[in-house]
Amino acid sequence: MVNNKVIISGVSTTNLKVLTSEEMVSLFQKMHSGDTFARNDLISGNLKLVLSILRKINNKNESLDDLFQVGCIGLVKAIDNFDLAHGVKFSTYAVPMILGEIKRYLRDNNSIRVSRSTRDLAYKALKLKEEHFMETGLELSTEEIAEKLGVNSYEIVFAIESLKSPVSMSEPIYNDGGDTIYLYDQLEDKKQTGSEVEKRLVTNDAVEALSDREKYILNERYIIGKTQMEIANEMLISQAQVSRLEKNAIKQLKKTLR
C-alpha cells in the first residue's frame, strides 16, 4: 500500500467505483434473483469499505496486501448473507464481518493493535448510548449515535468491535468469593466418560430447576457473552436485578450440584 493505494491484479483501488444506496439495493435485488454479475459488482463496489477498515488498524507486522485479501473474504461473506429486509445499511452489517475475519487472521498470526482515536470513538459512543438510556429508557441506534458524533455508522460499529479482545479459556467469568467459574467450564467436551455424562445430566436437571428468567440470564451472560447492562436493557429491568438473579441462580446451581 503506497499513498493510501492498493494495487490488486494491476488495478488501483483509487479507481474503483463507490456504489450509491440506490445502486446497492438494485444490485442486491438482482443478485438474489440469481445474477452472478451483480454479486461481482457488489464486491468490487465495496472494496473501499475494506480499505477504510484497514486504515484504522495499526499493525506493522503484517502485509497490508494479505490483510486486504482477508478483509475481502469477510466482505464476500457479508454480501452473501446480507438481506435488504434487515433494514440497516450494508456497511453497518458488513463491518463486523470484515473486522471479525481480519481479527481472526491476526489472532492466529499476531496481536491486533487499534488506534487510540478508534478506541476514543468507541468510548464516546458507549457513553452516549448509556446516558441516553438513563435519561429516556430508550436505546440509541447505531445510525443515531453516528449522527450525534458526526461520523459514519460503520465507524461506530468498527470502534465498538475493536474493544473486544480474544478471551483465554482459563478466563474467570464468575467468582462470588467461593469456587471460581472459568470459561472452559462452559465448553462442551466431546470426549466424555460415562461418569462425565452422568454429571452433565445432573447439571442439566439443576439448570432446568431454575426459573425461566434465571436460565435466560445465565445463557446470555456465560454462553452469549453479554454484559449485565445489555441483558437489563433487553429484559426492561435494572442491572441490579439482573445481578441479583444471576447470583441466586449460581448459588442454587452450586447447592444442587454439591
mmCIF file of C-alpha atoms in Angstrom:
data_model
loop_
_atom_site.group_PDB
_atom_site.id
_atom_site.type_symbol
_atom_site.label_atom_id
_atom_site.label_comp_id
_atom_site.label_asym_id
_atom_site.label_seq_id
_atom_site.Cartn_x
_atom_site.Cartn_y
_atom_site.Cartn_z
ATOM 1 C CA MET A 1 0.000 0.000 0.000
ATOM 2 C CA VAL A 2 1.570 3.318 -1.077
ATOM 3 C CA ASN A 3 -0.018 6.723 -0.578
ATOM 4 C CA ASN A 4 -3.224 5.006 0.561
ATOM 5 C CA LYS A 5 -3.381 2.992 -2.652
ATOM 6 C CA VAL A 6 -3.555 -0.784 -3.072
ATOM 7 C CA ILE A 7 -2.845 -2.483 -6.392
ATOM 8 C CA ILE A 8 -4.974 -5.576 -6.964
ATOM 9 C CA SER A 9 -4.254 -7.519 -10.141
ATOM 10 C CA GLY A 10 -2.738 -4.376 -11.619
ATOM 11 C CA VAL A 11 -5.781 -2.199 -10.848
ATOM 12 C CA SER A 12 -5.510 0.700 -8.398
ATOM 13 C CA THR A 13 -8.296 0.757 -5.827
ATOM 14 C CA THR A 14 -8.403 4.540 -6.131
ATOM 15 C CA ASN A 15 -10.138 3.997 -9.474
ATOM 16 C CA LEU A 16 -12.804 1.680 -8.090
ATOM 17 C CA LYS A 17 -16.381 2.877 -8.210
ATOM 18 C CA VAL A 18 -18.231 3.570 -4.955
ATOM 19 C CA LEU A 19 -21.853 2.445 -5.203
ATOM 20 C CA THR A 20 -24.756 4.697 -4.266
ATOM 21 C CA SER A 21 -27.520 3.439 -1.959
ATOM 22 C CA GLU A 22 -29.870 3.045 -4.926
ATOM 23 C CA GLU A 23 -27.278 1.038 -6.862
ATOM 24 C CA MET A 24 -26.661 -1.190 -3.841
ATOM 25 C CA VAL A 25 -30.347 -2.004 -3.488
ATOM 26 C CA SER A 26 -30.684 -2.723 -7.197
ATOM 27 C CA LEU A 27 -27.639 -4.991 -7.271
ATOM 28 C CA PHE A 28 -28.764 -6.957 -4.197
ATOM 29 C CA GLN A 29 -32.164 -7.487 -5.798
ATOM 30 C CA LYS A 30 -30.504 -8.749 -8.975
ATOM 31 C CA MET A 31 -28.100 -10.979 -7.035
ATOM 32 C CA HIS A 32 -30.931 -12.565 -5.067
ATOM 33 C CA SER A 33 -32.593 -13.263 -8.410
ATOM 34 C CA GLY A 34 -29.549 -15.255 -9.497
ATOM 35 C CA ASP A 35 -27.490 -12.609 -11.302
ATOM 36 C CA THR A 36 -23.839 -13.550 -10.609
ATOM 37 C CA PHE A 37 -22.570 -10.399 -12.317
ATOM 38 C CA ALA A 38 -24.468 -8.330 -9.744
ATOM 39 C CA ARG A 39 -22.591 -10.152 -6.963
ATOM 40 C CA ASN A 40 -19.262 -9.313 -8.602
ATOM 41 C CA ASP A 41 -20.310 -5.667 -8.933
ATOM 42 C CA LEU A 42 -21.220 -5.580 -5.246
ATOM 43 C CA ILE A 43 -17.811 -6.944 -4.295
ATOM 44 C CA SER A 44 -15.830 -4.512 -6.455
ATOM 45 C CA GLY A 45 -18.105 -1.640 -5.419
ATOM 46 C CA ASN A 46 -17.393 -2.193 -1.711
ATOM 47 C CA LEU A 47 -13.639 -2.812 -1.715
ATOM 48 C CA LYS A 48 -13.040 0.678 -0.375
ATOM 49 C CA LEU A 49 -15.006 -0.328 2.711
ATOM 50 C CA VAL A 50 -12.297 -2.925 3.390
ATOM 51 C CA LEU A 51 -9.618 -0.287 2.850
ATOM 52 C CA SER A 52 -11.292 2.113 5.271
ATOM 53 C CA ILE A 53 -11.166 -0.591 7.972
ATOM 54 C CA LEU A 54 -7.506 -1.406 7.297
ATOM 55 C CA ARG A 55 -6.550 2.248 7.699
ATOM 56 C CA LYS A 56 -7.805 2.106 11.288
ATOM 57 C CA ILE A 57 -5.789 -0.993 12.188
ATOM 58 C CA ASN A 58 -2.270 -0.300 13.379
ATOM 59 C CA ASN A 59 -0.335 -3.480 12.652
ATOM 60 C CA LYS A 60 3.049 -3.038 11.020
ATOM 61 C CA ASN A 61 3.978 -6.704 11.345
ATOM 62 C CA GLU A 62 1.525 -7.922 8.726
ATOM 63 C CA SER A 63 1.413 -7.390 4.986
ATOM 64 C CA LEU A 64 -1.392 -4.971 4.158
ATOM 65 C CA ASP A 65 -1.945 -6.872 0.924
ATOM 66 C CA ASP A 66 -2.573 -10.030 2.979
ATOM 67 C CA LEU A 67 -4.887 -8.184 5.358
ATOM 68 C CA PHE A 68 -6.744 -6.722 2.391
ATOM 69 C CA GLN A 69 -7.353 -10.178 0.950
ATOM 70 C CA VAL A 70 -8.550 -11.446 4.337
ATOM 71 C CA GLY A 71 -10.846 -8.439 4.636
ATOM 72 C CA CYS A 72 -12.249 -9.214 1.193
ATOM 73 C CA ILE A 73 -13.199 -12.693 2.424
ATOM 74 C CA GLY A 74 -15.252 -11.035 5.168
ATOM 75 C CA LEU A 75 -16.784 -8.697 2.562
ATOM 76 C CA VAL A 76 -17.859 -11.616 0.377
ATOM 77 C CA LYS A 77 -19.421 -13.367 3.389
ATOM 78 C CA ALA A 78 -21.302 -10.191 4.268
ATOM 79 C CA ILE A 79 -22.613 -9.806 0.712
ATOM 80 C CA ASP A 80 -23.721 -13.441 0.547
ATOM 81 C CA ASN A 81 -25.577 -13.205 3.866
ATOM 82 C CA PHE A 82 -26.996 -9.684 3.689
ATOM 83 C CA ASP A 83 -30.754 -9.271 3.357
ATOM 84 C CA LEU A 84 -32.401 -5.985 2.425
ATOM 85 C CA ALA A 85 -35.078 -6.869 4.988
ATOM 86 C CA HIS A 86 -32.509 -6.224 7.751
ATOM 87 C CA GLY A 87 -33.420 -2.557 7.463
ATOM 88 C CA VAL A 88 -29.833 -1.386 8.010
ATOM 89 C CA LYS A 89 -27.145 -0.031 5.729
ATOM 90 C CA PHE A 90 -24.941 -2.684 4.188
ATOM 91 C CA SER A 91 -21.823 -1.063 5.655
ATOM 92 C CA THR A 92 -23.288 -1.337 9.169
ATOM 93 C CA TYR A 93 -23.888 -5.055 8.604
ATOM 94 C CA ALA A 94 -20.607 -5.732 6.805
ATOM 95 C CA VAL A 95 -18.079 -4.026 9.096
ATOM 96 C CA PRO A 96 -18.317 -6.590 11.970
ATOM 97 C CA MET A 97 -17.913 -9.468 9.492
ATOM 98 C CA ILE A 98 -14.930 -7.878 7.736
ATOM 99 C CA LEU A 99 -13.318 -6.887 11.034
ATOM 100 C CA GLY A 100 -14.016 -10.321 12.513
ATOM 101 C CA GLU A 101 -12.274 -12.020 9.596
ATOM 102 C CA ILE A 102 -9.224 -9.751 9.986
ATOM 103 C CA LYS A 103 -9.121 -10.195 13.778
ATOM 104 C CA ARG A 104 -9.277 -13.991 13.416
ATOM 105 C CA TYR A 105 -6.365 -13.851 10.990
ATOM 106 C CA LEU A 106 -4.329 -11.586 13.266
ATOM 107 C CA ARG A 107 -5.220 -13.662 16.300
ATOM 108 C CA ASP A 108 -3.654 -16.684 14.593
ATOM 109 C CA ASN A 109 -0.618 -14.772 13.378
ATOM 110 C CA ASN A 110 -0.075 -11.772 15.615
ATOM 111 C CA SER A 111 -1.750 -9.382 18.045
ATOM 112 C CA ILE A 112 -4.058 -6.618 16.822
ATOM 113 C CA ARG A 113 -3.491 -3.009 17.806
ATOM 114 C CA VAL A 114 -6.225 -0.465 17.332
ATOM 115 C CA SER A 115 -5.515 3.246 17.106
ATOM 116 C CA ARG A 116 -6.255 5.485 20.100
ATOM 117 C CA SER A 117 -8.693 7.584 18.052
ATOM 118 C CA THR A 118 -10.765 4.477 17.295
ATOM 119 C CA ARG A 119 -10.856 3.488 20.960
ATOM 120 C CA ASP A 120 -11.791 7.040 21.952
ATOM 121 C CA LEU A 121 -14.669 6.942 19.474
ATOM 122 C CA ALA A 122 -15.855 3.644 20.970
ATOM 123 C CA TYR A 123 -15.826 5.073 24.494
ATOM 124 C CA LYS A 124 -17.715 8.170 23.345
ATOM 125 C CA ALA A 125 -20.333 6.016 21.606
ATOM 126 C CA LEU A 126 -20.832 3.770 24.636
ATOM 127 C CA LYS A 127 -21.055 6.753 26.976
ATOM 128 C CA LEU A 128 -23.593 8.477 24.720
ATOM 129 C CA LYS A 129 -25.632 5.282 24.481
ATOM 130 C CA GLU A 130 -25.665 4.783 28.250
ATOM 131 C CA GLU A 131 -26.505 8.427 29.048
ATOM 132 C CA HIS A 132 -29.387 8.408 26.563
ATOM 133 C CA PHE A 133 -30.777 5.191 28.032
ATOM 134 C CA MET A 134 -30.529 6.548 31.579
ATOM 135 C CA GLU A 135 -32.394 9.708 30.556
ATOM 136 C CA THR A 136 -35.069 8.235 28.291
ATOM 137 C CA GLY A 137 -35.108 4.480 28.866
ATOM 138 C CA LEU A 138 -34.641 4.020 25.106
ATOM 139 C CA GLU A 139 -31.766 2.582 23.102
ATOM 140 C CA LEU A 140 -29.987 4.727 20.517
ATOM 141 C CA SER A 141 -29.491 3.026 17.150
ATOM 142 C CA THR A 142 -26.057 2.868 15.555
ATOM 143 C CA GLU A 143 -27.172 5.414 12.962
ATOM 144 C CA GLU A 144 -28.365 7.843 15.661
ATOM 145 C CA ILE A 145 -25.095 7.552 17.568
ATOM 146 C CA ALA A 146 -23.136 8.131 14.358
ATOM 147 C CA GLU A 147 -25.187 11.227 13.550
ATOM 148 C CA LYS A 148 -24.665 12.701 17.021
ATOM 149 C CA LEU A 149 -20.906 12.098 16.852
ATOM 150 C CA GLY A 150 -20.587 13.257 13.254
ATOM 151 C CA VAL A 151 -19.183 10.017 11.822
ATOM 152 C CA ASN A 152 -20.355 7.151 9.612
ATOM 153 C CA SER A 153 -22.338 4.342 11.191
ATOM 154 C CA TYR A 154 -19.774 1.744 10.148
ATOM 155 C CA GLU A 155 -17.114 3.670 12.087
ATOM 156 C CA ILE A 156 -19.215 3.258 15.236
ATOM 157 C CA VAL A 157 -19.601 -0.483 14.624
ATOM 158 C CA PHE A 158 -15.877 -0.827 13.936
ATOM 159 C CA ALA A 159 -14.885 1.173 17.010
ATOM 160 C CA ILE A 160 -17.081 -0.812 19.418
ATOM 161 C CA GLU A 161 -15.997 -4.132 17.909
ATOM 162 C CA SER A 162 -12.355 -3.099 18.316
ATOM 163 C CA LEU A 163 -12.748 -3.096 22.111
ATOM 164 C CA LYS A 164 -13.436 -6.829 22.138
ATOM 165 C CA SER A 165 -10.321 -8.909 22.722
ATOM 166 C CA PRO A 166 -9.642 -12.640 22.404
ATOM 167 C CA VAL A 167 -10.539 -14.414 25.648
ATOM 168 C CA SER A 168 -8.470 -17.163 27.244
ATOM 169 C CA MET A 169 -10.215 -20.448 28.029
ATOM 170 C CA SER A 170 -8.833 -20.024 31.549
ATOM 171 C CA GLU A 171 -10.524 -16.644 31.904
ATOM 172 C CA PRO A 172 -12.515 -16.494 35.186
ATOM 173 C CA ILE A 173 -16.071 -15.454 34.382
ATOM 174 C CA TYR A 174 -17.592 -15.531 37.860
ATOM 175 C CA ASN A 175 -16.412 -15.596 41.459
ATOM 176 C CA ASP A 176 -18.665 -14.981 44.440
ATOM 177 C CA GLY A 177 -15.890 -15.491 46.975
ATOM 178 C CA GLY A 178 -16.051 -19.262 46.684
ATOM 179 C CA ASP A 179 -15.363 -21.500 43.692
ATOM 180 C CA THR A 180 -14.382 -19.649 40.523
ATOM 181 C CA ILE A 181 -16.174 -20.430 37.251
ATOM 182 C CA TYR A 182 -13.874 -20.380 34.211
ATOM 183 C CA LEU A 183 -14.741 -20.076 30.531
ATOM 184 C CA TYR A 184 -13.665 -23.643 29.813
ATOM 185 C CA ASP A 185 -16.309 -24.798 32.296
ATOM 186 C CA GLN A 186 -18.894 -23.647 29.747
ATOM 187 C CA LEU A 187 -17.377 -25.520 26.791
ATOM 188 C CA GLU A 188 -18.545 -28.921 25.661
ATOM 189 C CA ASP A 189 -16.108 -31.812 25.970
ATOM 190 C CA LYS A 190 -16.541 -34.159 23.006
ATOM 191 C CA LYS A 191 -14.659 -36.949 24.808
ATOM 192 C CA GLN A 192 -16.823 -37.653 27.825
ATOM 193 C CA THR A 193 -16.603 -40.743 30.008
ATOM 194 C CA GLY A 194 -19.706 -42.391 31.444
ATOM 195 C CA SER A 195 -19.318 -40.613 34.782
ATOM 196 C CA GLU A 196 -18.908 -37.276 32.985
ATOM 197 C CA VAL A 197 -22.113 -37.888 31.072
ATOM 198 C CA GLU A 198 -23.900 -38.568 34.343
ATOM 199 C CA LYS A 199 -22.555 -35.321 35.782
ATOM 200 C CA ARG A 200 -23.782 -33.484 32.698
ATOM 201 C CA LEU A 201 -27.272 -34.959 33.111
ATOM 202 C CA VAL A 202 -27.332 -33.882 36.746
ATOM 203 C CA THR A 203 -26.198 -30.401 35.713
ATOM 204 C CA ASN A 204 -28.949 -30.220 33.103
ATOM 205 C CA ASP A 205 -31.521 -31.162 35.738
ATOM 206 C CA ALA A 206 -30.145 -28.475 38.042
ATOM 207 C CA VAL A 207 -30.414 -25.868 35.304
ATOM 208 C CA GLU A 208 -33.965 -26.919 34.477
ATOM 209 C CA ALA A 209 -34.910 -26.282 38.116
ATOM 210 C CA LEU A 210 -34.109 -22.600 37.658
ATOM 211 C CA SER A 211 -36.722 -20.052 36.645
ATOM 212 C CA ASP A 212 -37.005 -19.018 33.001
ATOM 213 C CA ARG A 213 -35.520 -15.609 33.804
ATOM 214 C CA GLU A 214 -32.555 -17.156 35.616
ATOM 215 C CA LYS A 215 -31.871 -19.600 32.766
ATOM 216 C CA TYR A 216 -32.100 -16.769 30.248
ATOM 217 C CA ILE A 217 -29.640 -14.603 32.175
ATOM 218 C CA LEU A 218 -27.083 -17.412 32.626
ATOM 219 C CA ASN A 219 -27.295 -18.271 28.932
ATOM 220 C CA GLU A 220 -26.904 -14.664 27.802
ATOM 221 C CA ARG A 221 -24.084 -13.972 30.279
ATOM 222 C CA TYR A 222 -21.937 -17.096 30.004
ATOM 223 C CA ILE A 223 -22.824 -18.576 26.611
ATOM 224 C CA ILE A 224 -23.566 -15.494 24.509
ATOM 225 C CA GLY A 225 -21.233 -13.233 26.499
ATOM 226 C CA LYS A 226 -23.455 -10.198 27.067
ATOM 227 C CA THR A 227 -22.976 -7.707 29.903
ATOM 228 C CA GLN A 228 -25.446 -7.307 32.743
ATOM 229 C CA MET A 229 -26.384 -3.884 31.369
ATOM 230 C CA GLU A 230 -27.207 -5.327 27.924
ATOM 231 C CA ILE A 231 -29.384 -8.026 29.469
ATOM 232 C CA ALA A 232 -31.090 -5.469 31.721
ATOM 233 C CA ASN A 233 -31.953 -3.373 28.677
ATOM 234 C CA GLU A 234 -33.419 -6.411 26.890
ATOM 235 C CA MET A 235 -35.454 -7.543 29.899
ATOM 236 C CA LEU A 236 -36.523 -3.995 30.821
ATOM 237 C CA ILE A 237 -35.267 -4.371 34.392
ATOM 238 C CA SER A 238 -32.411 -2.773 36.315
ATOM 239 C CA GLN A 239 -28.832 -4.021 36.222
ATOM 240 C CA ALA A 240 -29.066 -4.618 39.977
ATOM 241 C CA GLN A 241 -31.990 -7.017 39.396
ATOM 242 C CA VAL A 242 -30.011 -8.886 36.753
ATOM 243 C CA SER A 243 -27.063 -9.164 39.144
ATOM 244 C CA ARG A 244 -29.326 -10.499 41.916
ATOM 245 C CA LEU A 245 -30.967 -13.075 39.659
ATOM 246 C CA GLU A 246 -27.586 -14.178 38.324
ATOM 247 C CA LYS A 247 -26.102 -14.660 41.803
ATOM 248 C CA ASN A 248 -29.197 -16.519 43.026
ATOM 249 C CA ALA A 249 -29.091 -18.841 40.008
ATOM 250 C CA ILE A 250 -25.417 -19.696 40.508
ATOM 251 C CA LYS A 251 -25.963 -20.179 44.243
ATOM 252 C CA GLN A 252 -28.848 -22.561 43.516
ATOM 253 C CA LEU A 253 -26.757 -24.492 40.986
ATOM 254 C CA LYS A 254 -23.938 -24.922 43.476
ATOM 255 C CA LYS A 255 -26.360 -26.073 46.157
ATOM 256 C CA THR A 256 -27.960 -28.620 43.839
ATOM 257 C CA LEU A 257 -24.703 -29.980 42.420
ATOM 258 C CA ARG A 258 -22.899 -30.480 45.762
#
